Short mmCIF file of C-alpha atoms in Angstrom, two decimals:
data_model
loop_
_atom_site.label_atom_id
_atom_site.label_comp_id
_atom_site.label_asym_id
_atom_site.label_seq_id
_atom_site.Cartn_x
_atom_site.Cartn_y
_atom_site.Cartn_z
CA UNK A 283 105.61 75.29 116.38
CA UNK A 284 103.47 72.29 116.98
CA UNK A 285 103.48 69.41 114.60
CA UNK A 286 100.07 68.67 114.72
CA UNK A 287 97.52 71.14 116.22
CA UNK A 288 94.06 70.96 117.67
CA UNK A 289 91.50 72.72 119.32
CA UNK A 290 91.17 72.02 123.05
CA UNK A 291 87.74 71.58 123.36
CA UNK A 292 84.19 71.36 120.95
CA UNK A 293 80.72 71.05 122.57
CA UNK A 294 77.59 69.91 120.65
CA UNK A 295 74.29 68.92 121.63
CA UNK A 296 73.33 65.52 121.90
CA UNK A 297 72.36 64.55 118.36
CA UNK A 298 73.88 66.84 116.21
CA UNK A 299 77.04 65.84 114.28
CA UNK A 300 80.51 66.96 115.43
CA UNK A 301 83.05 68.23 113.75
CA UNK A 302 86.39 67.61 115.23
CA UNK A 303 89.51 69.52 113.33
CA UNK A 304 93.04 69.01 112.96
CA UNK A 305 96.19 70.93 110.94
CA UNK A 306 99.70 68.77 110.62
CA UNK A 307 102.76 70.40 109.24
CA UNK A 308 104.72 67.48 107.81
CA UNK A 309 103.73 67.47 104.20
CA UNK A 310 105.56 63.77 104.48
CA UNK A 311 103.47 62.37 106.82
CA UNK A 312 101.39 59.38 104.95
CA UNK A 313 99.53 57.92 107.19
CA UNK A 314 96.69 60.22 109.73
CA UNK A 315 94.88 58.53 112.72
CA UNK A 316 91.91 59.54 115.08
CA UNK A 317 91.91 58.20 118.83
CA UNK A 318 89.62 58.16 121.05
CA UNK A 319 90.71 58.32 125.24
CA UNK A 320 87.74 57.93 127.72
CA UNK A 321 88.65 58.98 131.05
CA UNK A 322 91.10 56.54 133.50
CA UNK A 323 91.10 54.32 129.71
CA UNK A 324 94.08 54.08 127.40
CA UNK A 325 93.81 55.23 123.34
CA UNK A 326 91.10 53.86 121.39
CA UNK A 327 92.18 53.69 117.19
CA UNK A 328 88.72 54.94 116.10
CA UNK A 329 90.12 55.26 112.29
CA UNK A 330 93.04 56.34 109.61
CA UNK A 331 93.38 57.22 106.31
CA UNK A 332 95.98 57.10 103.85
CA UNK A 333 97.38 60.43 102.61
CA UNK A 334 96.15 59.51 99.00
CA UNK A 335 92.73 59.29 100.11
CA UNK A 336 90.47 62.32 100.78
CA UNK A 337 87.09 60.46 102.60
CA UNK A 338 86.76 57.90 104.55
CA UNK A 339 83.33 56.86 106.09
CA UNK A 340 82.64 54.16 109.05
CA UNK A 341 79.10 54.06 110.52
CA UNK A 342 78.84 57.08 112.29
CA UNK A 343 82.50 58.77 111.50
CA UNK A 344 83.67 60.40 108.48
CA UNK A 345 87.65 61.40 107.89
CA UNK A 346 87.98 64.30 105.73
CA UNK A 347 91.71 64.85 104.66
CA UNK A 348 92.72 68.23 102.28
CA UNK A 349 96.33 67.30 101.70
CA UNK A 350 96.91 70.64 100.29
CA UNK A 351 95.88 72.31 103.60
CA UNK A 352 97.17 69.76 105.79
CA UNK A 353 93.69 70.12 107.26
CA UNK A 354 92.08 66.49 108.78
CA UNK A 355 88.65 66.57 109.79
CA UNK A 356 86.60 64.00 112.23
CA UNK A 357 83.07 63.91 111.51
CA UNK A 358 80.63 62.06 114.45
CA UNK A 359 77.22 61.80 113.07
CA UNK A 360 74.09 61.84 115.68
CA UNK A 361 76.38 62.61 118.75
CA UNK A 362 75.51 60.30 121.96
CA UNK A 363 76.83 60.81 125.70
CA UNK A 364 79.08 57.90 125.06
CA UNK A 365 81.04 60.17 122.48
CA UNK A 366 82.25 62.17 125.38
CA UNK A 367 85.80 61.73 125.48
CA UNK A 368 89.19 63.58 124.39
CA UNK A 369 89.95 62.82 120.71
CA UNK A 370 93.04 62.95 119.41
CA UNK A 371 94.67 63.16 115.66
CA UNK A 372 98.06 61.86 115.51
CA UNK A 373 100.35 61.23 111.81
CA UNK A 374 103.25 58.92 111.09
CA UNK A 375 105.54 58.84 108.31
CA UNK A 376 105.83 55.23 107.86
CA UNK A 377 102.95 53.95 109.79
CA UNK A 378 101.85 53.77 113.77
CA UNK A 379 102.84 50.41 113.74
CA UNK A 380 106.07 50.84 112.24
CA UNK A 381 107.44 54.62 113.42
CA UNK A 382 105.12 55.57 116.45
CA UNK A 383 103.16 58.41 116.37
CA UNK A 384 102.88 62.49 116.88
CA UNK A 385 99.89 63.73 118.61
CA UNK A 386 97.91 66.44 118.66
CA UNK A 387 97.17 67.88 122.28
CA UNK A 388 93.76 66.11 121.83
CA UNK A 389 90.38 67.99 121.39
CA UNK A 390 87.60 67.44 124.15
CA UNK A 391 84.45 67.05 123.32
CA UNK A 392 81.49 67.83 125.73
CA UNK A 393 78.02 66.69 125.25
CA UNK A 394 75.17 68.87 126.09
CA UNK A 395 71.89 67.34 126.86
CA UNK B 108 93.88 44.36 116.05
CA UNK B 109 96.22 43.54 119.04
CA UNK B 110 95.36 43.29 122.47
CA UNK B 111 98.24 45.36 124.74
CA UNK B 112 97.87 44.51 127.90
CA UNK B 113 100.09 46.63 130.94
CA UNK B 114 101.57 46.08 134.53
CA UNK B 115 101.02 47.94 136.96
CA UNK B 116 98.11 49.90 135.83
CA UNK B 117 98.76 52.38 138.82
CA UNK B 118 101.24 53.12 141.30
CA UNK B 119 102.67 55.49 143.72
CA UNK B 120 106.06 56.00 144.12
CA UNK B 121 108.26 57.69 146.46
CA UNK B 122 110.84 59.94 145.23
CA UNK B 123 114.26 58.48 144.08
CA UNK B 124 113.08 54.49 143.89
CA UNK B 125 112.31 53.05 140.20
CA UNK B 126 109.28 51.56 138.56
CA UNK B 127 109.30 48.78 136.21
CA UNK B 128 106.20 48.24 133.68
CA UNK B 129 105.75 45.61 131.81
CA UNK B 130 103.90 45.23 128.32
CA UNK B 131 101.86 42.14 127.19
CA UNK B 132 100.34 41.47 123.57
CA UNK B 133 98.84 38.88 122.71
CA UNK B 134 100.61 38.44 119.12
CA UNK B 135 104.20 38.72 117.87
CA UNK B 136 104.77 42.73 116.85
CA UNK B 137 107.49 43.64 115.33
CA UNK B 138 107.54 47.24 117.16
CA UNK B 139 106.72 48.59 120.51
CA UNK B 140 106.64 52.12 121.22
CA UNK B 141 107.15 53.84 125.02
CA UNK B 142 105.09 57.07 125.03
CA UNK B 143 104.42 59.18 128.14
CA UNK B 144 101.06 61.00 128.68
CA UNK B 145 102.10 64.05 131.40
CA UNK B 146 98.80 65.61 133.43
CA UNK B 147 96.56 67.40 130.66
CA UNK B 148 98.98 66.90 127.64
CA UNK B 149 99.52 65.00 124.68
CA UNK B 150 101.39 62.05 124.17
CA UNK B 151 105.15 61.98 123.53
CA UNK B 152 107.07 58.90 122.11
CA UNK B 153 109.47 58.08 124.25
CA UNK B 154 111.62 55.11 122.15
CA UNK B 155 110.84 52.38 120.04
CA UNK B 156 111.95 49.02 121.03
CA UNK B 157 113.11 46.41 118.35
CA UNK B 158 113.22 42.78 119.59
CA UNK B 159 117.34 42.31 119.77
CA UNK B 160 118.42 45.57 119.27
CA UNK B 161 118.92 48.35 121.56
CA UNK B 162 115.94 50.65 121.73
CA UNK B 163 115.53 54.14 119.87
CA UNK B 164 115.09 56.87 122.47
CA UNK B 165 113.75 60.33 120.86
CA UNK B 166 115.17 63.88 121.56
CA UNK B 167 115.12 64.34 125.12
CA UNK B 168 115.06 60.90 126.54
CA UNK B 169 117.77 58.40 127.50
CA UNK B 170 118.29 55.50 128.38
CA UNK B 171 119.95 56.42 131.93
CA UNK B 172 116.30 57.46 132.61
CA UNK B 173 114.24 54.89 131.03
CA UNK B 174 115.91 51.60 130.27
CA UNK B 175 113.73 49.70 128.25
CA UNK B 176 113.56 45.38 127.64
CA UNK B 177 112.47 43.43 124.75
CA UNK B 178 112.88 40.18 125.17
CA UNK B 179 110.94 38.76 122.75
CA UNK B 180 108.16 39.98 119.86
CA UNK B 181 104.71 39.62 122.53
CA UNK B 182 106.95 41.66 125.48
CA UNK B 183 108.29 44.61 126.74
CA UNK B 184 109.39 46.51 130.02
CA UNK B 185 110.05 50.17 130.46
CA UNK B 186 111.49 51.42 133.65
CA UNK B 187 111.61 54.76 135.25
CA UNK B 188 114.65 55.07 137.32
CA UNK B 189 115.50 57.39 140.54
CA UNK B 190 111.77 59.09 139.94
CA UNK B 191 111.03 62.95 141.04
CA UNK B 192 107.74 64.48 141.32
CA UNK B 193 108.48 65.64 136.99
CA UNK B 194 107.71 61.67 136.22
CA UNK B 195 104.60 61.77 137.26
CA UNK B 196 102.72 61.02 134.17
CA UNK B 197 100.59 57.93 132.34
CA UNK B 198 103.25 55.74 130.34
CA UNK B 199 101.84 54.00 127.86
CA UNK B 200 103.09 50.74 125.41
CA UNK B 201 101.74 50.62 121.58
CA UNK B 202 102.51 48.06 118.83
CA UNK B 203 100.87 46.88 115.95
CA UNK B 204 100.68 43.52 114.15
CA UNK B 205 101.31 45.10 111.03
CA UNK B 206 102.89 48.91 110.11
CA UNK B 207 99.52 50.84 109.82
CA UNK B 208 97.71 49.75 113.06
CA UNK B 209 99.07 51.07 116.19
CA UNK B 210 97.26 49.80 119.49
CA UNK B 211 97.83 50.72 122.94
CA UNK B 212 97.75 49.46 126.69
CA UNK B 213 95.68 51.10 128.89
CA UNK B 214 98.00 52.56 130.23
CA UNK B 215 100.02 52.94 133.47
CA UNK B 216 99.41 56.55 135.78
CA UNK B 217 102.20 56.44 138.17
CA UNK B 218 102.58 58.98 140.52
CA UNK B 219 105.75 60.46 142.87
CA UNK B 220 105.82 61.96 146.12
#
């Protein structure tokens, strides 16, 4: 099965919060990202968090991690048009930077007006 | 943060000819990844290129197919070889200053006819 699992696609209305959600199955990976990909752009690193940590808040995102569940969760407070893009959670072992990265198939999120 | 910068940022390609791209960043990284991005899917690592080594290719990649460079810690090249119509995909370069971060290019969408 997949490594790391998302749904394709979330819509919201412009202003509410999004939840974006993600499963992994490697109970070793340490180290759990969220990109962002506009369209015709390359990967934006929106945020990580450690596998020892269960929150992590920046402005408008919040990173929920249950390690138990293997469950990662992108929060987007007061959702704007600009937030349209495919988001995708990816985990490494040792570290992006030092392994590379699995990917999820990337979750789209659409903006209603 | 790293800036990753990438040549050619499109192409078109007939069938059987190769593509070189090259990889820019604009500070020494110790690794450099090679993913592909095929129409509508994830991303899948490709290898990981260590400056002075030979590069790491994952299941289901070689280095027949995609010879890779590293020259030196700020530059890479990846290069499809005798392309079909199946390589038609974004290929994208990531590194990171340090293990955690992982940045990438914007990418490169190549196409084959």
């Amino acid at each position: 099965g997949e490594d790391v699992e998302q749904s394709l696609f979330l819509s919201v209305r412009e202003g509410d919060s999004s939840v974006i959600n993600c499963t992994y199955t490697d109970s070793s990976s340490t180290y759990l990202y969220w990109y962002k990909q506009e369209p015709g752009a390359g990967l934006q690193l929106l945020t990580y968090i450690f596998s020892n940590m269960d929150m992590k808040q920046d402005q408008r995102l919040t990173v929920l991690l249950n390690k138990k569940d293997k469950h990662l969760s992108l929060r987007i407070a007061d959702t704007q048009t600009g937030d349209s893009a495919i988001y995708f959670c990816a985990e490494s072992k040792s570290g992006g930077g030092a392994d590379g990265l699995t990917f999820g198939k990337g979750t789209h999120l659409i903006i209603q007006p | 943060s790293a800036v990753i910068s990438q040549k050619p940022s499109r192409d078109i390609c007939q069938r059987g000819t190769s593509l070189t791209i090259q990889c820019q960043v604009d500070s020494q990284v110790t690794m450099m990844f090679w993913y592909r991005q095929q129409p509508g899917q994830s991303l899948t690592l490709i290898a990981t290129a260590n400056q002075g080594s030979e590069a790491t290719y994952e299941s289901g990649f070689v280095i027949d197919k995609f010879p890779i460079s590293r020259p030196n810690l700020t530059f890479s090249t990846l290069t499809v070889s005798n392309m079909s119509p199946e390589d038609s995909s974004i290929y994208l370069c990531s590194g990171g200053t340090g293990a955690t971060e992982a940045f990438f290019g914007q990418g490169t969408r190549l196409t084959v006819v």
